[in-house]
Amino acid sequence: MENNNSKTSHHISVCEANFYRIKRLINNFDSNKIKFKIFEFEGNYTYAELNIVSKSKHTLIYRLKQESSSKFNSFYMDLKICFDAYLCEAISYQGKKDIFNVKEKINSKDEKYQQNRFLTEWLEYALFSETTIQESI
């Protein structure tokens, strides 16, 4: 039981840190659409955007989409932001939810961890590279 509690505690810590990372990146949650230009290397840039999918009093669902000249750097993921709990969680990647299905073997057991770890790394990269907000609507 303790192992499960420590996994949950770690997951909440990651989501809380991601909330503050994304807040630092976009400054507020008022815009319906935010476009980014992210420096890659040798003068190349990747473009990303956040679009609101749904919004309520306490939660916000963003779709983060990144487009690059390389198909390996292009992706989209949905993020759930909880204002009352200060959490930002990846809820799907490339349209796949993080639910593990033993019969179909469609996802790994740690899919939720992998998606949120990827989000952490992407946010860190965006924060510490030459990222500029091109448009905020």
Short mmCIF file of N, CA and C in Angstrom, two decimals:
data_model
loop_
_atom_site.label_atom_id
_atom_site.label_comp_id
_atom_site.label_asym_id
_atom_site.label_seq_id
_atom_site.Cartn_x
_atom_site.Cartn_y
_atom_site.Cartn_z
N MET A 1 0.82 -1.20 0.00
CA MET A 1 0.00 0.00 0.00
C MET A 1 0.87 1.26 0.00
N GLU A 2 1.96 1.22 0.72
CA GLU A 2 2.83 2.37 0.81
C GLU A 2 3.42 2.72 -0.56
N ASN A 3 3.75 1.72 -1.36
CA ASN A 3 4.30 1.93 -2.68
C ASN A 3 3.32 2.69 -3.56
N ASN A 4 2.04 2.33 -3.50
CA ASN A 4 1.02 3.00 -4.28
C ASN A 4 0.87 4.46 -3.83
N ASN A 5 0.93 4.70 -2.53
CA ASN A 5 0.85 6.06 -2.01
C ASN A 5 2.03 6.90 -2.47
N SER A 6 3.22 6.32 -2.50
CA SER A 6 4.39 7.08 -2.93
C SER A 6 4.31 7.39 -4.42
N LYS A 7 3.73 6.48 -5.24
CA LYS A 7 3.54 6.76 -6.67
C LYS A 7 2.56 7.91 -6.86
N THR A 8 1.48 7.88 -6.09
CA THR A 8 0.48 8.94 -6.18
C THR A 8 1.08 10.26 -5.74
N SER A 9 1.82 10.26 -4.66
CA SER A 9 2.46 11.46 -4.16
C SER A 9 3.44 12.02 -5.18
N HIS A 10 4.22 11.15 -5.81
CA HIS A 10 5.17 11.58 -6.83
C HIS A 10 4.41 12.17 -8.03
N HIS A 11 3.34 11.51 -8.46
CA HIS A 11 2.56 11.99 -9.60
C HIS A 11 1.99 13.38 -9.32
N ILE A 12 1.47 13.58 -8.12
CA ILE A 12 0.92 14.89 -7.76
C ILE A 12 2.01 15.95 -7.74
N SER A 13 3.19 15.59 -7.25
CA SER A 13 4.31 16.53 -7.24
C SER A 13 4.72 16.94 -8.65
N VAL A 14 4.76 15.97 -9.56
CA VAL A 14 5.11 16.25 -10.95
C VAL A 14 4.06 17.17 -11.57
N CYS A 15 2.79 16.87 -11.36
CA CYS A 15 1.71 17.69 -11.92
C CYS A 15 1.70 19.11 -11.34
N GLU A 16 2.00 19.22 -10.06
CA GLU A 16 2.07 20.53 -9.43
C GLU A 16 3.22 21.35 -10.02
N ALA A 17 4.38 20.73 -10.18
CA ALA A 17 5.52 21.42 -10.78
C ALA A 17 5.22 21.82 -12.22
N ASN A 18 4.50 20.96 -12.95
CA ASN A 18 4.13 21.29 -14.33
C ASN A 18 3.15 22.47 -14.38
N PHE A 19 2.29 22.58 -13.39
CA PHE A 19 1.39 23.73 -13.33
C PHE A 19 2.19 25.03 -13.26
N TYR A 20 3.19 25.07 -12.40
CA TYR A 20 3.98 26.29 -12.26
C TYR A 20 4.88 26.52 -13.48
N ARG A 21 5.32 25.46 -14.12
CA ARG A 21 6.11 25.61 -15.35
C ARG A 21 5.26 26.23 -16.47
N ILE A 22 4.07 25.68 -16.67
CA ILE A 22 3.24 26.20 -17.76
C ILE A 22 2.76 27.62 -17.44
N LYS A 23 2.50 27.90 -16.18
CA LYS A 23 2.10 29.25 -15.78
C LYS A 23 3.23 30.24 -16.07
N ARG A 24 4.45 29.82 -15.81
CA ARG A 24 5.60 30.67 -16.08
C ARG A 24 5.79 30.89 -17.59
N LEU A 25 5.50 29.87 -18.36
CA LEU A 25 5.66 29.95 -19.81
C LEU A 25 4.64 30.89 -20.44
N ILE A 26 3.37 30.80 -20.02
CA ILE A 26 2.33 31.58 -20.68
C ILE A 26 1.83 32.78 -19.85
N ASN A 27 2.30 32.92 -18.64
CA ASN A 27 1.99 34.05 -17.74
C ASN A 27 0.59 34.03 -17.15
N ASN A 28 -0.41 33.63 -17.91
CA ASN A 28 -1.77 33.55 -17.37
C ASN A 28 -2.55 32.52 -18.20
N PHE A 29 -3.76 32.29 -17.82
CA PHE A 29 -4.58 31.30 -18.51
C PHE A 29 -5.78 31.97 -19.18
N ASP A 30 -5.64 33.22 -19.57
CA ASP A 30 -6.74 33.98 -20.14
C ASP A 30 -6.90 33.80 -21.64
N SER A 31 -5.83 33.44 -22.34
CA SER A 31 -5.87 33.37 -23.80
C SER A 31 -6.46 32.06 -24.29
N ASN A 32 -7.27 32.14 -25.34
CA ASN A 32 -7.84 30.94 -25.94
C ASN A 32 -6.84 30.21 -26.82
N LYS A 33 -5.87 30.95 -27.37
CA LYS A 33 -4.88 30.37 -28.27
C LYS A 33 -3.56 31.09 -28.08
N ILE A 34 -2.50 30.33 -27.90
CA ILE A 34 -1.17 30.90 -27.74
C ILE A 34 -0.23 30.18 -28.70
N LYS A 35 0.50 30.96 -29.50
CA LYS A 35 1.46 30.38 -30.44
C LYS A 35 2.87 30.68 -29.97
N PHE A 36 3.74 29.66 -30.07
CA PHE A 36 5.12 29.78 -29.63
C PHE A 36 6.07 29.53 -30.79
N LYS A 37 7.21 30.15 -30.71
CA LYS A 37 8.33 29.87 -31.62
C LYS A 37 9.47 29.45 -30.70
N ILE A 38 9.93 28.21 -30.86
CA ILE A 38 10.93 27.64 -29.95
C ILE A 38 12.21 27.37 -30.73
N PHE A 39 13.32 27.91 -30.25
CA PHE A 39 14.61 27.69 -30.89
C PHE A 39 15.03 26.24 -30.75
N GLU A 40 15.45 25.62 -31.84
CA GLU A 40 15.94 24.24 -31.81
C GLU A 40 17.46 24.22 -31.83
N PHE A 41 18.04 24.39 -33.00
CA PHE A 41 19.50 24.41 -33.15
C PHE A 41 19.83 25.01 -34.51
N GLU A 42 21.03 25.54 -34.62
CA GLU A 42 21.54 26.09 -35.88
C GLU A 42 20.54 27.00 -36.58
N GLY A 43 19.86 27.83 -35.83
CA GLY A 43 18.92 28.78 -36.41
C GLY A 43 17.57 28.21 -36.78
N ASN A 44 17.32 26.94 -36.50
CA ASN A 44 16.02 26.33 -36.80
C ASN A 44 15.06 26.55 -35.65
N TYR A 45 13.77 26.58 -35.99
CA TYR A 45 12.74 26.79 -34.99
C TYR A 45 11.66 25.73 -35.10
N THR A 46 11.04 25.45 -33.98
CA THR A 46 9.86 24.60 -33.92
C THR A 46 8.71 25.50 -33.51
N TYR A 47 7.53 25.20 -34.00
CA TYR A 47 6.36 26.00 -33.67
C TYR A 47 5.39 25.16 -32.85
N ALA A 48 4.84 25.77 -31.82
CA ALA A 48 3.89 25.07 -30.95
C ALA A 48 2.75 26.02 -30.65
N GLU A 49 1.61 25.44 -30.31
CA GLU A 49 0.50 26.27 -29.89
C GLU A 49 -0.34 25.54 -28.85
N LEU A 50 -0.93 26.34 -27.98
CA LEU A 50 -1.87 25.88 -26.98
C LEU A 50 -3.24 26.42 -27.34
N ASN A 51 -4.22 25.53 -27.45
CA ASN A 51 -5.60 25.93 -27.74
C ASN A 51 -6.51 25.40 -26.65
N ILE A 52 -7.43 26.23 -26.20
CA ILE A 52 -8.39 25.77 -25.20
C ILE A 52 -9.40 24.84 -25.87
N VAL A 53 -9.56 23.66 -25.29
CA VAL A 53 -10.55 22.69 -25.76
C VAL A 53 -11.83 22.86 -24.96
N SER A 54 -11.68 23.00 -23.64
CA SER A 54 -12.85 23.26 -22.80
C SER A 54 -12.39 24.01 -21.55
N LYS A 55 -13.34 24.71 -20.97
CA LYS A 55 -13.02 25.55 -19.81
C LYS A 55 -14.20 25.57 -18.86
N SER A 56 -13.91 25.42 -17.58
CA SER A 56 -14.93 25.57 -16.54
C SER A 56 -14.34 26.46 -15.45
N LYS A 57 -15.07 26.61 -14.38
CA LYS A 57 -14.63 27.49 -13.30
C LYS A 57 -13.29 27.02 -12.69
N HIS A 58 -13.12 25.71 -12.55
CA HIS A 58 -11.94 25.19 -11.85
C HIS A 58 -10.96 24.44 -12.74
N THR A 59 -11.35 24.12 -13.98
CA THR A 59 -10.44 23.36 -14.85
C THR A 59 -10.40 23.95 -16.25
N LEU A 60 -9.33 23.61 -16.92
CA LEU A 60 -9.10 24.05 -18.28
C LEU A 60 -8.44 22.90 -19.02
N ILE A 61 -8.91 22.60 -20.22
CA ILE A 61 -8.28 21.58 -21.05
C ILE A 61 -7.63 22.30 -22.22
N TYR A 62 -6.33 22.17 -22.32
CA TYR A 62 -5.56 22.73 -23.44
C TYR A 62 -5.13 21.60 -24.36
N ARG A 63 -5.05 21.88 -25.64
CA ARG A 63 -4.39 20.98 -26.58
C ARG A 63 -3.06 21.65 -26.94
N LEU A 64 -1.98 20.97 -26.61
CA LEU A 64 -0.64 21.42 -26.96
C LEU A 64 -0.25 20.72 -28.25
N LYS A 65 0.07 21.49 -29.27
CA LYS A 65 0.43 20.92 -30.57
C LYS A 65 1.76 21.52 -31.01
N GLN A 66 2.68 20.65 -31.36
CA GLN A 66 3.98 21.11 -31.84
C GLN A 66 4.18 20.61 -33.26
N GLU A 67 4.61 21.51 -34.12
CA GLU A 67 4.90 21.15 -35.50
C GLU A 67 6.34 21.49 -35.80
N SER A 68 6.99 20.56 -36.48
CA SER A 68 8.40 20.72 -36.80
C SER A 68 8.64 20.18 -38.20
N SER A 69 9.78 20.53 -38.76
CA SER A 69 10.13 19.99 -40.07
C SER A 69 10.38 18.48 -39.98
N SER A 70 10.71 18.01 -38.79
CA SER A 70 10.91 16.58 -38.56
C SER A 70 9.63 15.98 -37.98
N LYS A 71 9.15 14.90 -38.59
CA LYS A 71 7.93 14.27 -38.07
C LYS A 71 8.13 13.70 -36.67
N PHE A 72 9.40 13.46 -36.29
CA PHE A 72 9.68 12.92 -34.96
C PHE A 72 9.53 13.98 -33.88
N ASN A 73 9.55 15.25 -34.26
CA ASN A 73 9.39 16.33 -33.29
C ASN A 73 7.98 16.91 -33.29
N SER A 74 7.10 16.36 -34.09
CA SER A 74 5.72 16.83 -34.15
C SER A 74 4.83 15.94 -33.29
N PHE A 75 3.96 16.56 -32.51
CA PHE A 75 3.07 15.80 -31.63
C PHE A 75 1.93 16.70 -31.19
N TYR A 76 0.94 16.08 -30.56
CA TYR A 76 -0.06 16.85 -29.83
C TYR A 76 -0.44 16.08 -28.58
N MET A 77 -0.79 16.82 -27.56
CA MET A 77 -1.23 16.21 -26.30
C MET A 77 -2.23 17.13 -25.64
N ASP A 78 -3.13 16.52 -24.87
CA ASP A 78 -4.13 17.28 -24.14
C ASP A 78 -3.69 17.40 -22.68
N LEU A 79 -3.87 18.60 -22.15
CA LEU A 79 -3.46 18.90 -20.78
C LEU A 79 -4.66 19.36 -19.97
N LYS A 80 -4.77 18.84 -18.77
CA LYS A 80 -5.83 19.27 -17.86
C LYS A 80 -5.20 20.13 -16.78
N ILE A 81 -5.68 21.35 -16.66
CA ILE A 81 -5.16 22.28 -15.66
C ILE A 81 -6.25 22.50 -14.62
N CYS A 82 -5.91 22.22 -13.37
CA CYS A 82 -6.84 22.38 -12.25
C CYS A 82 -6.39 23.59 -11.44
N PHE A 83 -7.19 24.66 -11.48
CA PHE A 83 -6.81 25.89 -10.81
C PHE A 83 -6.88 25.79 -9.29
N ASP A 84 -7.85 25.05 -8.78
CA ASP A 84 -8.01 24.96 -7.34
C ASP A 84 -6.94 24.08 -6.70
N ALA A 85 -6.41 23.10 -7.43
CA ALA A 85 -5.38 22.21 -6.89
C ALA A 85 -3.99 22.56 -7.40
N TYR A 86 -3.88 23.51 -8.31
CA TYR A 86 -2.60 23.92 -8.91
C TYR A 86 -1.89 22.74 -9.57
N LEU A 87 -2.62 22.03 -10.44
CA LEU A 87 -2.07 20.86 -11.11
C LEU A 87 -2.20 21.01 -12.62
N CYS A 88 -1.23 20.47 -13.35
CA CYS A 88 -1.28 20.38 -14.81
C CYS A 88 -0.88 18.96 -15.17
N GLU A 89 -1.84 18.21 -15.73
CA GLU A 89 -1.63 16.80 -16.02
C GLU A 89 -1.85 16.52 -17.50
N ALA A 90 -0.96 15.74 -18.10
CA ALA A 90 -1.16 15.26 -19.46
C ALA A 90 -2.24 14.18 -19.40
N ILE A 91 -3.32 14.37 -20.17
CA ILE A 91 -4.40 13.39 -20.12
C ILE A 91 -4.48 12.55 -21.40
N SER A 92 -3.78 12.97 -22.44
CA SER A 92 -3.67 12.13 -23.64
C SER A 92 -2.48 12.60 -24.47
N TYR A 93 -1.92 11.67 -25.21
CA TYR A 93 -0.80 11.96 -26.10
C TYR A 93 -1.12 11.33 -27.45
N GLN A 94 -1.12 12.14 -28.51
CA GLN A 94 -1.46 11.70 -29.86
C GLN A 94 -2.86 11.06 -29.88
N GLY A 95 -3.73 11.53 -29.01
CA GLY A 95 -5.10 11.02 -28.97
C GLY A 95 -5.27 9.77 -28.13
N LYS A 96 -4.18 9.23 -27.58
CA LYS A 96 -4.27 8.02 -26.75
C LYS A 96 -4.33 8.41 -25.29
N LYS A 97 -5.32 7.89 -24.62
CA LYS A 97 -5.45 8.13 -23.18
C LYS A 97 -4.45 7.26 -22.44
N ASP A 98 -4.28 7.54 -21.16
CA ASP A 98 -3.28 6.83 -20.37
C ASP A 98 -3.82 5.58 -19.67
N ILE A 99 -4.92 5.04 -20.17
CA ILE A 99 -5.54 3.88 -19.53
C ILE A 99 -4.85 2.60 -20.00
N PHE A 100 -4.44 1.78 -19.05
CA PHE A 100 -3.80 0.51 -19.37
C PHE A 100 -4.86 -0.55 -19.58
N ASN A 101 -4.83 -1.22 -20.71
CA ASN A 101 -5.81 -2.26 -21.04
C ASN A 101 -5.06 -3.57 -21.22
N VAL A 102 -5.20 -4.48 -20.28
CA VAL A 102 -4.47 -5.75 -20.28
C VAL A 102 -4.85 -6.61 -21.48
N LYS A 103 -6.13 -6.67 -21.80
CA LYS A 103 -6.57 -7.54 -22.89
C LYS A 103 -6.04 -7.09 -24.25
N GLU A 104 -6.08 -5.80 -24.50
CA GLU A 104 -5.67 -5.31 -25.81
C GLU A 104 -4.19 -4.92 -25.86
N LYS A 105 -3.56 -4.79 -24.69
CA LYS A 105 -2.15 -4.39 -24.58
C LYS A 105 -1.84 -3.14 -25.41
N ILE A 106 -2.71 -2.14 -25.27
CA ILE A 106 -2.53 -0.94 -26.07
C ILE A 106 -1.60 0.08 -25.41
N ASN A 107 -1.51 0.08 -24.13
CA ASN A 107 -0.64 1.02 -23.43
C ASN A 107 0.20 0.28 -22.40
N SER A 108 1.32 0.88 -22.04
CA SER A 108 2.13 0.29 -20.98
C SER A 108 1.54 0.67 -19.63
N LYS A 109 1.98 -0.02 -18.60
CA LYS A 109 1.44 0.22 -17.25
C LYS A 109 1.78 1.60 -16.73
N ASP A 110 2.87 2.17 -17.22
CA ASP A 110 3.29 3.48 -16.72
C ASP A 110 3.05 4.59 -17.74
N GLU A 111 2.03 4.42 -18.57
CA GLU A 111 1.72 5.40 -19.61
C GLU A 111 1.49 6.80 -19.04
N LYS A 112 0.76 6.90 -17.95
CA LYS A 112 0.49 8.20 -17.32
C LYS A 112 1.80 8.86 -16.89
N TYR A 113 2.68 8.07 -16.29
CA TYR A 113 3.98 8.59 -15.88
C TYR A 113 4.77 9.09 -17.09
N GLN A 114 4.80 8.30 -18.16
CA GLN A 114 5.56 8.66 -19.36
C GLN A 114 5.03 9.95 -19.98
N GLN A 115 3.71 10.08 -20.09
CA GLN A 115 3.13 11.28 -20.69
C GLN A 115 3.45 12.52 -19.86
N ASN A 116 3.36 12.42 -18.56
CA ASN A 116 3.65 13.57 -17.70
C ASN A 116 5.13 13.88 -17.64
N ARG A 117 5.96 12.87 -17.74
CA ARG A 117 7.41 13.09 -17.80
C ARG A 117 7.78 13.81 -19.11
N PHE A 118 7.15 13.39 -20.20
CA PHE A 118 7.38 14.06 -21.48
C PHE A 118 6.95 15.52 -21.40
N LEU A 119 5.80 15.78 -20.80
CA LEU A 119 5.32 17.15 -20.62
C LEU A 119 6.33 17.96 -19.80
N THR A 120 6.83 17.39 -18.72
CA THR A 120 7.85 18.07 -17.90
C THR A 120 9.05 18.45 -18.74
N GLU A 121 9.56 17.51 -19.51
CA GLU A 121 10.74 17.77 -20.34
C GLU A 121 10.45 18.82 -21.40
N TRP A 122 9.26 18.76 -22.02
CA TRP A 122 8.92 19.75 -23.04
C TRP A 122 8.83 21.15 -22.43
N LEU A 123 8.17 21.26 -21.27
CA LEU A 123 8.05 22.57 -20.61
C LEU A 123 9.41 23.12 -20.21
N GLU A 124 10.27 22.26 -19.68
CA GLU A 124 11.62 22.69 -19.32
C GLU A 124 12.37 23.20 -20.55
N TYR A 125 12.27 22.46 -21.64
CA TYR A 125 12.93 22.85 -22.88
C TYR A 125 12.40 24.20 -23.37
N ALA A 126 11.09 24.36 -23.36
CA ALA A 126 10.49 25.61 -23.82
C ALA A 126 10.89 26.78 -22.92
N LEU A 127 10.99 26.54 -21.63
CA LEU A 127 11.35 27.62 -20.71
C LEU A 127 12.82 28.03 -20.84
N PHE A 128 13.69 27.10 -21.11
CA PHE A 128 15.12 27.39 -21.10
C PHE A 128 15.74 27.53 -22.48
N SER A 129 14.94 27.44 -23.53
CA SER A 129 15.44 27.75 -24.86
C SER A 129 14.92 29.13 -25.22
N GLU A 130 15.26 29.59 -26.38
CA GLU A 130 14.80 30.92 -26.81
C GLU A 130 13.37 30.81 -27.32
N THR A 131 12.42 30.79 -26.40
CA THR A 131 11.01 30.68 -26.75
C THR A 131 10.36 32.05 -26.73
N THR A 132 9.64 32.34 -27.78
CA THR A 132 8.90 33.60 -27.83
C THR A 132 7.43 33.31 -28.11
N ILE A 133 6.57 34.07 -27.47
CA ILE A 133 5.14 33.96 -27.76
C ILE A 133 4.88 34.86 -28.96
N GLN A 134 4.40 34.25 -30.04
CA GLN A 134 4.15 35.00 -31.27
C GLN A 134 2.76 35.62 -31.29
N GLU A 135 1.81 34.93 -30.69
CA GLU A 135 0.43 35.40 -30.76
C GLU A 135 -0.32 34.88 -29.55
N SER A 136 -1.15 35.71 -29.00
CA SER A 136 -1.99 35.33 -27.88
C SER A 136 -3.37 35.91 -28.12
N ILE A 137 -4.35 35.03 -28.31
CA ILE A 137 -5.71 35.47 -28.64
C ILE A 137 -6.64 35.18 -27.48
#
